[in-house]
Amino acid sequence: MKSVDYQRMSDKEHEPSEKDIFSYLGNNATEAWVDIISFLRTNYDFSPEVDYGGKNYGWSIRYRKSGKSLCTLFPEGGAQQLTEHIRCA
C-alpha cells in the first residue's frame, strides 16, 4: 500500500485564514489554488464556506448555493498534484 505524503489542515480549534492556506500549500500549489478560486468567483454565483469535515478530512472550502454543492476544495500540504471534484448541478 502506498504511503500518503501529504497532510490536510486538521486543527479543529483554528479555522484557517486565506493567508494560512497559502502558507500551508506552498508557492506552486498556491498559484493553482488562486486560479481555481478566481475561476469559481468569475463563473459561478456561489459563496465559499469554510467547513471542518472531521479529523480525516480537516478544513475545506465548500461552494454551494441553496443547499446544492458545486465543489469542495481541500488544502493539502506536501501534495504533488491538485485534484478537485466539480459536480455540475
GROMACS .gro file of N, CA and C in nm:
model
  267
    1MET      N    1   0.084  -0.118   0.000
    1MET     CA    2   0.000   0.000   0.000
    1MET      C    3   0.089   0.124   0.000
    2LYS      N    4   0.059   0.219  -0.085
    2LYS     CA    5   0.138   0.341  -0.097
    2LYS      C    6   0.112   0.432   0.022
    3SER      N    7   0.218   0.489   0.079
    3SER     CA    8   0.201   0.579   0.192
    3SER      C    9   0.155   0.716   0.145
    4VAL      N   10   0.079   0.784   0.229
    4VAL     CA   11   0.030   0.917   0.199
    4VAL      C   12   0.137   1.018   0.238
    5ASP      N   13   0.176   1.105   0.144
    5ASP     CA   14   0.283   1.201   0.172
    5ASP      C   15   0.232   1.345   0.173
    6TYR      N   16   0.109   1.363   0.214
    6TYR     CA   17   0.052   1.496   0.227
    6TYR      C   18  -0.027   1.503   0.357
    7GLN      N   19  -0.057   1.624   0.399
    7GLN     CA   20  -0.134   1.645   0.521
    7GLN      C   21  -0.246   1.743   0.495
    8ARG      N   22  -0.359   1.716   0.552
    8ARG     CA   23  -0.470   1.811   0.546
    8ARG      C   24  -0.466   1.899   0.671
    9MET      N   25  -0.530   2.013   0.662
    9MET     CA   26  -0.538   2.106   0.775
    9MET      C   27  -0.642   2.052   0.873
   10SER      N   28  -0.596   1.992   0.982
   10SER     CA   29  -0.688   1.919   1.069
   10SER      C   30  -0.702   1.975   1.210
   11ASP      N   31  -0.645   2.093   1.239
   11ASP     CA   32  -0.659   2.153   1.372
   11ASP      C   33  -0.797   2.216   1.385
   12LYS      N   34  -0.886   2.145   1.451
   12LYS     CA   35  -1.026   2.187   1.465
   12LYS      C   36  -1.040   2.322   1.535
   13GLU      N   37  -0.946   2.353   1.623
   13GLU     CA   38  -0.954   2.475   1.703
   13GLU      C   39  -0.913   2.601   1.626
   14HIS      N   40  -0.855   2.585   1.509
   14HIS     CA   41  -0.804   2.701   1.434
   14HIS      C   42  -0.860   2.700   1.292
   15GLU      N   43  -0.963   2.782   1.269
   15GLU     CA   44  -1.017   2.795   1.134
   15GLU      C   45  -0.915   2.871   1.050
   16PRO      N   46  -0.870   2.814   0.940
   16PRO     CA   47  -0.763   2.877   0.862
   16PRO      C   48  -0.810   3.000   0.785
   17SER      N   49  -0.724   3.101   0.784
   17SER     CA   50  -0.747   3.219   0.700
   17SER      C   51  -0.692   3.189   0.561
   18GLU      N   52  -0.717   3.280   0.468
   18GLU     CA   53  -0.662   3.264   0.333
   18GLU      C   54  -0.509   3.261   0.340
   19LYS      N   55  -0.451   3.346   0.424
   19LYS     CA   56  -0.306   3.350   0.441
   19LYS      C   57  -0.253   3.217   0.496
   20ASP      N   58  -0.325   3.158   0.592
   20ASP     CA   59  -0.287   3.027   0.647
   20ASP      C   60  -0.286   2.921   0.537
   21ILE      N   61  -0.389   2.923   0.453
   21ILE     CA   62  -0.400   2.824   0.345
   21ILE      C   63  -0.284   2.840   0.247
   22PHE      N   64  -0.253   2.964   0.208
   22PHE     CA   65  -0.143   2.988   0.115
   22PHE      C   66  -0.011   2.939   0.173
   23SER      N   67   0.013   2.967   0.300
   23SER     CA   68   0.136   2.924   0.366
   23SER      C   69   0.143   2.771   0.370
   24TYR      N   70   0.033   2.708   0.397
   24TYR     CA   71   0.026   2.563   0.407
   24TYR      C   72   0.051   2.494   0.273
   25LEU      N   73  -0.005   2.553   0.166
   25LEU     CA   74   0.007   2.494   0.033
   25LEU      C   75   0.147   2.508  -0.027
   26GLY      N   76   0.213   2.619   0.000
   26GLY     CA   77   0.340   2.647  -0.066
   26GLY      C   78   0.317   2.720  -0.197
   27ASN      N   79   0.424   2.773  -0.255
   27ASN     CA   80   0.413   2.860  -0.372
   27ASN      C   81   0.349   2.797  -0.495
   28ASN      N   82   0.391   2.678  -0.534
   28ASN     CA   83   0.339   2.616  -0.656
   28ASN      C   84   0.190   2.586  -0.647
   29ALA      N   85   0.148   2.525  -0.538
   29ALA     CA   86   0.007   2.490  -0.523
   29ALA      C   87  -0.079   2.614  -0.498
   30THR      N   88  -0.021   2.717  -0.434
   30THR     CA   89  -0.097   2.840  -0.410
   30THR      C   90  -0.139   2.904  -0.541
   31GLU      N   91  -0.052   2.904  -0.638
   31GLU     CA   92  -0.085   2.962  -0.769
   31GLU      C   93  -0.204   2.889  -0.831
   32ALA      N   94  -0.204   2.757  -0.825
   32ALA     CA   95  -0.316   2.679  -0.879
   32ALA      C   96  -0.443   2.704  -0.798
   33TRP      N   97  -0.429   2.711  -0.666
   33TRP     CA   98  -0.543   2.737  -0.577
   33TRP      C   99  -0.608   2.871  -0.612
   34VAL      N  100  -0.527   2.974  -0.628
   34VAL     CA  101  -0.578   3.108  -0.662
   34VAL      C  102  -0.648   3.106  -0.798
   35ASP      N  103  -0.592   3.034  -0.893
   35ASP     CA  104  -0.655   3.023  -1.026
   35ASP      C  105  -0.793   2.958  -1.016
   36ILE      N  106  -0.805   2.853  -0.937
   36ILE     CA  107  -0.933   2.784  -0.922
   36ILE      C  108  -1.035   2.874  -0.853
   37ILE      N  109  -0.993   2.940  -0.744
   37ILE     CA  110  -1.083   3.030  -0.671
   37ILE      C  111  -1.129   3.143  -0.762
   38SER      N  112  -1.037   3.199  -0.839
   38SER     CA  113  -1.070   3.306  -0.933
   38SER      C  114  -1.171   3.259  -1.037
   39PHE      N  115  -1.150   3.139  -1.090
   39PHE     CA  116  -1.243   3.082  -1.187
   39PHE      C  117  -1.383   3.067  -1.127
   40LEU      N  118  -1.389   3.016  -1.004
   40LEU     CA  119  -1.519   2.997  -0.939
   40LEU      C  120  -1.589   3.130  -0.915
   41ARG      N  121  -1.515   3.230  -0.870
   41ARG     CA  122  -1.575   3.363  -0.846
   41ARG      C  123  -1.626   3.426  -0.975
   42THR      N  124  -1.553   3.407  -1.083
   42THR     CA  125  -1.588   3.468  -1.212
   42THR      C  126  -1.708   3.399  -1.277
   43ASN      N  127  -1.717   3.268  -1.264
   43ASN     CA  128  -1.815   3.191  -1.341
   43ASN      C  129  -1.938   3.142  -1.265
   44TYR      N  130  -1.935   3.150  -1.132
   44TYR     CA  131  -2.046   3.097  -1.053
   44TYR      C  132  -2.086   3.196  -0.945
   45ASP      N  133  -2.215   3.203  -0.917
   45ASP     CA  134  -2.266   3.289  -0.811
   45ASP      C  135  -2.282   3.206  -0.683
   46PHE      N  136  -2.171   3.151  -0.637
   46PHE     CA  137  -2.169   3.070  -0.516
   46PHE      C  138  -2.077   3.138  -0.416
   47SER      N  139  -2.114   3.136  -0.288
   47SER     CA  140  -2.028   3.191  -0.185
   47SER      C  141  -1.949   3.079  -0.119
   48PRO      N  142  -1.820   3.101  -0.093
   48PRO     CA  143  -1.740   2.998  -0.028
   48PRO      C  144  -1.776   2.985   0.120
   49GLU      N  145  -1.776   2.862   0.170
   49GLU     CA  146  -1.798   2.834   0.311
   49GLU      C  147  -1.678   2.756   0.363
   50VAL      N  148  -1.620   2.801   0.473
   50VAL     CA  149  -1.512   2.726   0.537
   50VAL      C  150  -1.579   2.621   0.624
   51ASP      N  151  -1.539   2.496   0.608
   51ASP     CA  152  -1.605   2.386   0.677
   51ASP      C  153  -1.501   2.291   0.736
   52TYR      N  154  -1.527   2.244   0.859
   52TYR     CA  155  -1.441   2.143   0.920
   52TYR      C  156  -1.510   2.008   0.904
   53GLY      N  157  -1.449   1.918   0.831
   53GLY     CA  158  -1.509   1.789   0.798
   53GLY      C  159  -1.468   1.674   0.889
   54GLY      N  160  -1.405   1.704   1.002
   54GLY     CA  161  -1.362   1.599   1.093
   54GLY      C  162  -1.213   1.570   1.078
   55LYS      N  163  -1.161   1.486   1.166
   55LYS     CA  164  -1.016   1.463   1.169
   55LYS      C  165  -0.962   1.396   1.042
   56ASN      N  166  -1.042   1.320   0.972
   56ASN     CA  167  -0.995   1.255   0.849
   56ASN      C  168  -0.991   1.349   0.729
   57TYR      N  169  -1.076   1.451   0.730
   57TYR     CA  170  -1.085   1.541   0.615
   57TYR      C  171  -1.028   1.679   0.643
   58GLY      N  172  -1.034   1.724   0.766
   58GLY     CA  173  -0.982   1.856   0.801
   58GLY      C  174  -1.067   1.968   0.744
   59TRP      N  175  -1.004   2.085   0.731
   59TRP     CA  176  -1.073   2.204   0.681
   59TRP      C  177  -1.085   2.200   0.529
   60SER      N  178  -1.194   2.256   0.481
   60SER     CA  179  -1.217   2.265   0.337
   60SER      C  180  -1.289   2.395   0.306
   61ILE      N  181  -1.289   2.430   0.179
   61ILE     CA  182  -1.365   2.543   0.129
   61ILE      C  183  -1.473   2.484   0.038
   62ARG      N  184  -1.596   2.505   0.077
   62ARG     CA  185  -1.709   2.445   0.005
   62ARG      C  186  -1.785   2.555  -0.069
   63TYR      N  187  -1.820   2.526  -0.193
   63TYR     CA  188  -1.901   2.618  -0.273
   63TYR      C  189  -2.037   2.554  -0.294
   64ARG      N  190  -2.141   2.618  -0.239
   64ARG     CA  191  -2.276   2.568  -0.259
   64ARG      C  192  -2.375   2.683  -0.249
   65LYS      N  193  -2.492   2.659  -0.305
   65LYS     CA  194  -2.596   2.761  -0.308
   65LYS      C  195  -2.730   2.690  -0.298
   66SER      N  196  -2.815   2.740  -0.211
   66SER     CA  197  -2.949   2.682  -0.191
   66SER      C  198  -2.942   2.532  -0.164
   67GLY      N  199  -2.841   2.491  -0.085
   67GLY     CA  200  -2.827   2.351  -0.049
   67GLY      C  201  -2.765   2.262  -0.155
   68LYS      N  202  -2.732   2.318  -0.271
   68LYS     CA  203  -2.671   2.239  -0.379
   68LYS      C  204  -2.522   2.268  -0.386
   69SER      N  205  -2.442   2.163  -0.382
   69SER     CA  206  -2.296   2.179  -0.384
   69SER      C  207  -2.243   2.187  -0.526
   70LEU      N  208  -2.148   2.277  -0.546
   70LEU     CA  209  -2.075   2.284  -0.673
   70LEU      C  210  -1.945   2.205  -0.657
   71CYS      N  211  -1.867   2.240  -0.554
   71CYS     CA  212  -1.741   2.169  -0.531
   71CYS      C  213  -1.690   2.197  -0.390
   72THR      N  214  -1.597   2.115  -0.347
   72THR     CA  215  -1.530   2.132  -0.219
   72THR      C  216  -1.381   2.121  -0.244
   73LEU      N  217  -1.305   2.218  -0.192
   73LEU     CA  218  -1.160   2.220  -0.209
   73LEU      C  219  -1.094   2.191  -0.075
   74PHE      N  220  -1.000   2.098  -0.073
   74PHE     CA  221  -0.926   2.062   0.047
   74PHE      C  222  -0.781   2.105   0.031
   75PRO      N  223  -0.735   2.202   0.110
   75PRO     CA  224  -0.593   2.237   0.103
   75PRO      C  225  -0.508   2.124   0.163
   76GLU      N  226  -0.407   2.080   0.089
   76GLU     CA  227  -0.321   1.971   0.134
   76GLU      C  228  -0.176   2.012   0.125
   77GLY      N  229  -0.107   2.009   0.237
   77GLY     CA  230   0.035   2.040   0.239
   77GLY      C  231   0.115   1.921   0.190
   78GLY      N  232   0.213   1.946   0.105
   78GLY     CA  233   0.300   1.840   0.056
   78GLY      C  234   0.243   1.758  -0.057
   79ALA      N  235   0.125   1.792  -0.105
   79ALA     CA  236   0.065   1.717  -0.215
   79ALA      C  237   0.143   1.743  -0.344
   80GLN      N  238   0.152   1.643  -0.427
   80GLN     CA  239   0.224   1.655  -0.553
   80GLN      C  240   0.133   1.694  -0.669
   81GLN      N  241   0.004   1.695  -0.646
   81GLN     CA  242  -0.090   1.734  -0.751
   81GLN      C  243  -0.210   1.800  -0.686
   82LEU      N  244  -0.285   1.870  -0.765
   82LEU     CA  245  -0.406   1.935  -0.718
   82LEU      C  246  -0.524   1.866  -0.785
   83THR      N  247  -0.612   1.812  -0.705
   83THR     CA  248  -0.729   1.743  -0.758
   83THR      C  249  -0.853   1.810  -0.704
   84GLU      N  250  -0.945   1.840  -0.790
   84GLU     CA  251  -1.072   1.896  -0.746
   84GLU      C  252  -1.184   1.816  -0.811
   85HIS      N  253  -1.292   1.808  -0.740
   85HIS     CA  254  -1.408   1.736  -0.791
   85HIS      C  255  -1.518   1.839  -0.810
   86ILE      N  256  -1.563   1.858  -0.931
   86ILE     CA  257  -1.670   1.953  -0.960
   86ILE      C  258  -1.790   1.876  -1.012
   87ARG      N  259  -1.899   1.891  -0.942
   87ARG     CA  260  -2.024   1.828  -0.983
   87ARG      C  261  -2.113   1.937  -1.039
   88CYS      N  262  -2.153   1.922  -1.161
   88CYS     CA  263  -2.240   2.021  -1.224
   88CYS      C  264  -2.385   1.993  -1.186
   89ALA      N  265  -2.451   2.097  -1.140
   89ALA     CA  266  -2.591   2.082  -1.098
   89ALA      C  267  -2.684   2.108  -1.214
   0.00000   0.00000   0.00000
